[in-house]
Coordinates of C-alpha atoms in Angstrom, one line a residue:
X1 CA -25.8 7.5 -0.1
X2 CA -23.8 7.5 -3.3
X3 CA -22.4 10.6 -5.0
X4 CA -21.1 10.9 -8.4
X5 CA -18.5 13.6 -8.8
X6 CA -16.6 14.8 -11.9
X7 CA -13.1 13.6 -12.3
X8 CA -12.2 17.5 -12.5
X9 CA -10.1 18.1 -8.9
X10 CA -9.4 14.4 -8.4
X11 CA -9.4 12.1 -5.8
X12 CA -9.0 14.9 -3.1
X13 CA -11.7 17.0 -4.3
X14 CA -13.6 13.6 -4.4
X15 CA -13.1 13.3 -0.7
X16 CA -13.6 16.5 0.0
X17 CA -16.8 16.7 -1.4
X18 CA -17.1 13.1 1.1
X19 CA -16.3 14.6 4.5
X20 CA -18.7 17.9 3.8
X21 CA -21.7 15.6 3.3
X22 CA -21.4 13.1 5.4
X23 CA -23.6 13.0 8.1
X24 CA -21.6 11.0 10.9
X25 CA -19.0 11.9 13.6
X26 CA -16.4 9.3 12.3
X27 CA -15.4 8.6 8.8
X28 CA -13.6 5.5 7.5
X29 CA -11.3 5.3 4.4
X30 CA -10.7 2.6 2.1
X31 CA -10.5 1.9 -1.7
X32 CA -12.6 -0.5 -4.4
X33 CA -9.5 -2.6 -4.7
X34 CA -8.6 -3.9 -0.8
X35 CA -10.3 -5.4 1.6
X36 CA -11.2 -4.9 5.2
X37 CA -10.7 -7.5 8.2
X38 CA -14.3 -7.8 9.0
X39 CA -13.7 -6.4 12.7
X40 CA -12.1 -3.1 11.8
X41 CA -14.7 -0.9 12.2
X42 CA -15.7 -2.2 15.4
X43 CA -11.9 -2.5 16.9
X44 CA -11.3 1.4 15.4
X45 CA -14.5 2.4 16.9
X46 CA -13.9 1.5 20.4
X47 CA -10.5 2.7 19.7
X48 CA -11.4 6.5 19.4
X49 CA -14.6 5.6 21.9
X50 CA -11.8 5.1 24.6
X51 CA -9.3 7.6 23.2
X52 CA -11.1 10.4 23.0
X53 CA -8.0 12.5 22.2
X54 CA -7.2 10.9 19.4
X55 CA -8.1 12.2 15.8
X56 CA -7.8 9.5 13.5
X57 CA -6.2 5.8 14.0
X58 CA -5.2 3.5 11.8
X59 CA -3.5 0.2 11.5
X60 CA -1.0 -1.8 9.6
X61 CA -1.8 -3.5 6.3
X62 CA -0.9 -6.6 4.4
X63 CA 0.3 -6.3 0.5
X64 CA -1.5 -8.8 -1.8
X65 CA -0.4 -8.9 -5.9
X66 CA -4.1 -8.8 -7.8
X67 CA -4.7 -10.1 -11.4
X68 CA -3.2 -8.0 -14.0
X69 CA -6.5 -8.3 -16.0
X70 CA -9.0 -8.0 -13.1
X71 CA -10.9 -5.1 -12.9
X72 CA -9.9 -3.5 -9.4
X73 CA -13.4 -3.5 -7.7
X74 CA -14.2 -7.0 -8.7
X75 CA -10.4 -8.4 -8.3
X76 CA -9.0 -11.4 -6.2
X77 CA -5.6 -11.6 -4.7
X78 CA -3.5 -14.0 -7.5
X79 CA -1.2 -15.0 -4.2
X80 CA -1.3 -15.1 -0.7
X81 CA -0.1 -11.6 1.0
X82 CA 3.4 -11.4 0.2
X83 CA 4.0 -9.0 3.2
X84 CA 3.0 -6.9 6.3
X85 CA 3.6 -3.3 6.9
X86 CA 3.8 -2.2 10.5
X87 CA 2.9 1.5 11.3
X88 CA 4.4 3.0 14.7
X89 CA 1.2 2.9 17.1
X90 CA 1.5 5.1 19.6
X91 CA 0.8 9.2 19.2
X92 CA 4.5 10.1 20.0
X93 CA 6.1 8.0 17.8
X94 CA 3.6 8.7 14.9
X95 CA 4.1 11.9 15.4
X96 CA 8.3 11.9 15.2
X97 CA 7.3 9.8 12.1
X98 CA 5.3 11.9 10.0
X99 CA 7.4 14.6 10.0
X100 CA 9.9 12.1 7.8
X101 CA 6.9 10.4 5.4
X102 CA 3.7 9.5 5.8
X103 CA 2.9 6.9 8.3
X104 CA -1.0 6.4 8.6
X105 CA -1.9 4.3 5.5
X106 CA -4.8 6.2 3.8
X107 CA -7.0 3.2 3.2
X108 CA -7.0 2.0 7.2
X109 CA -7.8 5.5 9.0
X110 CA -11.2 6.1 10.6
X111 CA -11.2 9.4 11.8
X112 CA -13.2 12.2 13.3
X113 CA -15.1 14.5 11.2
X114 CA -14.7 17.5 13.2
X115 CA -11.1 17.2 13.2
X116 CA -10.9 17.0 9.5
X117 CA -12.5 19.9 9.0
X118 CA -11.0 21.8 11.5
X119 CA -7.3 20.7 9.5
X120 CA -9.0 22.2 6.2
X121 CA -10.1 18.8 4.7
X122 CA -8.7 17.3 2.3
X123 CA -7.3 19.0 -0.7
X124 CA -4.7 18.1 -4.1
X125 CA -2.7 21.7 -2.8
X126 CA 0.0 22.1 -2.2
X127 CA 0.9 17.8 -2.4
X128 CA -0.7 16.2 -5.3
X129 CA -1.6 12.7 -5.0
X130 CA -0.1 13.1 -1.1
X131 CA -3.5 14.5 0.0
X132 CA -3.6 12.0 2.8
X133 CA -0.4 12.7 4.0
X134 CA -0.8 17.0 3.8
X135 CA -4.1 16.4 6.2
X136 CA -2.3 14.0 8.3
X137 CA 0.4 16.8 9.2
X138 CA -2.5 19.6 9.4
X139 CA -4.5 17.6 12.2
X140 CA -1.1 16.9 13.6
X141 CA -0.4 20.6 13.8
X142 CA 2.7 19.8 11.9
X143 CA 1.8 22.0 9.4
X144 CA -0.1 25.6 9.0
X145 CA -3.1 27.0 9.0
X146 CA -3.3 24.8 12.1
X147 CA 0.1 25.0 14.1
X148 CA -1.3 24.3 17.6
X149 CA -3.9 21.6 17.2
X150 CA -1.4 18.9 17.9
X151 CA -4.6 16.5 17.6
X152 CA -3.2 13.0 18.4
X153 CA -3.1 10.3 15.3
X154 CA -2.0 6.5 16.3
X155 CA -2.1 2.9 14.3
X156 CA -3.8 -0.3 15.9
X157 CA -1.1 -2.6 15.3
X158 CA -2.9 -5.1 13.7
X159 CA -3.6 -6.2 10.2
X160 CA -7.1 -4.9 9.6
X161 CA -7.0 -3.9 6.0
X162 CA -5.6 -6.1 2.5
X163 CA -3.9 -3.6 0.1
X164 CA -4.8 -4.5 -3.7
X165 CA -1.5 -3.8 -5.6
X166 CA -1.8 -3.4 -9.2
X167 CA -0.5 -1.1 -11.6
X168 CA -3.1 0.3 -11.8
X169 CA -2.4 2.0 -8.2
X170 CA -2.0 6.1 -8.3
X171 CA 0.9 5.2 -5.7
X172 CA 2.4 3.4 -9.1
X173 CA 0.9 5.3 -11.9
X174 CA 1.9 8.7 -10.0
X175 CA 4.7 7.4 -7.9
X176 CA 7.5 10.2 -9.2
X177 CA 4.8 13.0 -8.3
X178 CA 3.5 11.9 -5.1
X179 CA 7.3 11.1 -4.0
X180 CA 8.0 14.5 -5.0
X181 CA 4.8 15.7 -2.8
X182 CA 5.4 13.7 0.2
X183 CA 8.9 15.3 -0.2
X184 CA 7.7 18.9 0.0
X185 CA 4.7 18.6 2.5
X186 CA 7.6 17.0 5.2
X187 CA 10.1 20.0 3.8
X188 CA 7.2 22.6 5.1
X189 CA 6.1 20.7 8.7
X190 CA 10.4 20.5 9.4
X191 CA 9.9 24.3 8.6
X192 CA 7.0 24.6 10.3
X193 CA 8.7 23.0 13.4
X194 CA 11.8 24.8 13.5
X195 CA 10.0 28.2 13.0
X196 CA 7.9 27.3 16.1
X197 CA 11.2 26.9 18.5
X198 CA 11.2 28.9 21.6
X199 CA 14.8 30.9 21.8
X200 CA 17.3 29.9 20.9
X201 CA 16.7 28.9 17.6
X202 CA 19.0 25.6 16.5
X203 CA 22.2 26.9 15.3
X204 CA 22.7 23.3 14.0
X205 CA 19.9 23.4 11.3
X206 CA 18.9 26.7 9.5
X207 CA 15.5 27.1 7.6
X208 CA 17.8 27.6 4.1
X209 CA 18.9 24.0 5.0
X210 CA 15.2 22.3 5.2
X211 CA 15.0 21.8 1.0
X212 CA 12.8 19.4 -0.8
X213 CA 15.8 17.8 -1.5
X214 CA 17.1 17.0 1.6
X215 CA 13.9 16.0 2.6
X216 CA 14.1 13.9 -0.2
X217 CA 17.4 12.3 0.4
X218 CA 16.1 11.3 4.1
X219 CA 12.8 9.7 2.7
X220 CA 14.5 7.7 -0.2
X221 CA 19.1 7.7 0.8
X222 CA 19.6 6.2 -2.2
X223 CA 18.2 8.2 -4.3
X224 CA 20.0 11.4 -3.4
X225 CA 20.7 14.3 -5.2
X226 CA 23.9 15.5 -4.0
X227 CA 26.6 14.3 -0.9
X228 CA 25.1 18.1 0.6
X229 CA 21.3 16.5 0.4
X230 CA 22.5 13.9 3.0
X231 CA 24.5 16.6 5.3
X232 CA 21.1 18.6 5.3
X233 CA 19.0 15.7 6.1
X234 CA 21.0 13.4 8.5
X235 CA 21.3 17.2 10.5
X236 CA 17.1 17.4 10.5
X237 CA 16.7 14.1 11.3
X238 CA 18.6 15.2 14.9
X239 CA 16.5 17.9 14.9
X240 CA 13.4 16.6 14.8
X241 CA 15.0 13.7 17.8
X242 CA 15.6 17.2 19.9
X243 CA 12.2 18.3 19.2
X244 CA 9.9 15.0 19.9
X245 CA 12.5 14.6 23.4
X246 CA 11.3 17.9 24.3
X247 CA 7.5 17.0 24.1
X248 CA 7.4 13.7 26.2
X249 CA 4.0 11.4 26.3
X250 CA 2.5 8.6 28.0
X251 CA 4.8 6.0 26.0
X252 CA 7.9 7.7 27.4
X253 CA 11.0 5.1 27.5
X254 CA 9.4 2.5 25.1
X255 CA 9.1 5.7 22.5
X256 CA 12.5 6.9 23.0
X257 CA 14.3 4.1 22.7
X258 CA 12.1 3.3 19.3
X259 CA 12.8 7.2 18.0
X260 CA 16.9 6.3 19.3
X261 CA 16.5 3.4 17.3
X262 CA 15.2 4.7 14.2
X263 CA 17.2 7.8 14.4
X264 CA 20.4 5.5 14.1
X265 CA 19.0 3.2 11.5
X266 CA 18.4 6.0 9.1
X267 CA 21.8 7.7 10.0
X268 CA 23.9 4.4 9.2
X269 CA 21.5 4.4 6.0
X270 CA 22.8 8.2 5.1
X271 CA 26.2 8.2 6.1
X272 CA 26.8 4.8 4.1
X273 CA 25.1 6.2 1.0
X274 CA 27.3 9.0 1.3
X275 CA 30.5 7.2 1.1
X276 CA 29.4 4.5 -1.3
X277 CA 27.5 6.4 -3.9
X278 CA 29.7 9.8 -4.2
X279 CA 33.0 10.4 -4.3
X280 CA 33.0 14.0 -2.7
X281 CA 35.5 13.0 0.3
X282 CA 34.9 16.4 2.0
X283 CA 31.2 16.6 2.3
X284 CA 30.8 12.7 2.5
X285 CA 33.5 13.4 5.9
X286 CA 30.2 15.9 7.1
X287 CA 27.8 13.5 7.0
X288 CA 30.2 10.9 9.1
X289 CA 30.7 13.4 11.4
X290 CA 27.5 13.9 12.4
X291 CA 26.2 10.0 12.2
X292 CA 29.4 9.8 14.8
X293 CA 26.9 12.1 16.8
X294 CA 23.8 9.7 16.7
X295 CA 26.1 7.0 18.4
X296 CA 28.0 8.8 21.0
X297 CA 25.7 11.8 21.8
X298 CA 28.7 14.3 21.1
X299 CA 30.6 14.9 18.3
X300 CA 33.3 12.9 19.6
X301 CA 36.6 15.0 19.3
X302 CA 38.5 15.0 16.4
X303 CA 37.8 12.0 14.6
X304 CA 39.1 12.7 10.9
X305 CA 42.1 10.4 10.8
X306 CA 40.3 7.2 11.5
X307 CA 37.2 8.5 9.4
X308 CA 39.8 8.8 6.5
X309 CA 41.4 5.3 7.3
X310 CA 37.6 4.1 7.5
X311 CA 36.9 6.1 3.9
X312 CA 39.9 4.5 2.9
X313 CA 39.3 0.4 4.2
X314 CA 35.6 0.9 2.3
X315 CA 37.0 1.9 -0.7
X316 CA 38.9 -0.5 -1.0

């Protein structure tokens, strides 16, 4: 069945309007300008057949470059993929994930009606052009109205989709709003989380501390704001280690040493952005101080005069 909607409400009201009418228990995504691996359906389907607490899989994609002048629906890639993107795969580590950025990629998710609808569908409030991203943290129980669903969301790891890229793409033609969007819908599910903590609450991250901007600076370092932003978010991306620790899962070791691994990665990305792009020696020194934490699991004494001497050798 085809539906023809009005372009007031968007794409989100578009696939809103989708999900209400459809008539079947699983519903796959995907746009006029990519292309699906002609197995996907059938691998996603035996996926959620065998998994049946999982919500919604996924899978990683690969990036093709389509004629400028091609008309999306009709267009062919102009050069061979010019790269994968990987997704984490199993529930834990998608979860720890998409409380940093989005990490189901809209166009490769089959997913359960039911749970859709129980998340609130999709909807363009309150993260425009993120509406994938704001369900995917409602169905995670992430976010309110639905803080303990905790359905389970995971990524085959295959390729099963082509991406179009084009400028054309609302990821390009929007990118400054939905970057701003993704920022604030992981800004409320950090809230969310740390709201949710059984006593005591984290003295080491307060909810005036989990800002857009923070938020911000952990999705995209170099782009940050102010040497605080960094503080704010290397200190939530601890807390959010501490909170996916405390839930365990099936993928136990393999998962932790992947979150461990990530969870330096980024730190080493925020503490060398803070020494290299401002000059703020005091609260650069914070965000050193707690990166010093992600490598030795304490804070490591009283490290300031070979921080300084290592300020100083960079500088230079």
């Amino acid at each position: 069945r085809i539906f023809a909607v009005s372009h007031q409400g968007g794409v989100a009201r578009a696939l809103a309007l989708g999900v209400n009418a459809s008539r079947a228990d699983l519903i796959a995504r995907l746009d006029a300008d990519d292309t699906c691996h002609p197995d996907r359906l059938r691998r996603q389907v035996m996926y959620l057949e065998h998994h049946p607490a999982v919500a919604a899989v996924g899978s990683a994609v690969a990036l093709a470059n389509l004629s400028p002048d091609a008309h999306p629906d009709r267009a062919e890639p102009s050069a061979p993929p010019r790269r994968i993107a990987t997704q984490p795969v199993t529930a834990r580590l998608v979860r720890y994930r998409l409380a940093l950025s989005c990490c189901l990629i809209h166009p490769t998710v089959l997913m359960r009606r039911t749970a859709v609808l129980e998340a609130g569908n999709y909807s363009p409030f309150p993260a425009p052009h993120a509406e994938d991203y704001s369900l995917w943290l409602r169905m995670a129980g992430l976010c309110d109205p639905t803080p303990g669903s905790h359905a389970q969301l995971c990524n085959l790891p295959d390729v099963l989709v082509t991406l179009g890229k084009h400028d054309r793409n609302v990821s390009r033609q929007h990118a400054t709003v939905q970057a701003e969007s993704t920022a604030s819908a992981a800004r409320d599910a950090v809230l969310s989380l740390l709201n949710r903590q059984k006593p005591p609450r984290s003295r080491s991250v307060l909810p005036a501390d989990v800002t857009s901007d923070a938020l911000w600076a952990l999705q995209r370092p170099h782009q940050a704001r102010a040497p605080g932003d960094l503080h704010r978010a290397i200190k939530i991306l601890l807390l959010l280690k501490k909170l996916t620790a405390t839930e365990g899962g099936a993928d136990g070791g393999e998962a932790e040493l992947s979150i461990d691994a990530d969870v330096q990665g980024r730190a080493s990305e925020l503490s060398t952005t803070a020494i290299t792009t401002f000059q703020g020696e005091a609260e650069s020194m914070l965000v050193w101080r707690a990166w010093l934490t992600t490598q030795q699991g304490q804070g490591g004494g009283d490290n300031t005069a070979g921080l300084r001497s290592l300020f100083a050798a960079m500088r230079s």
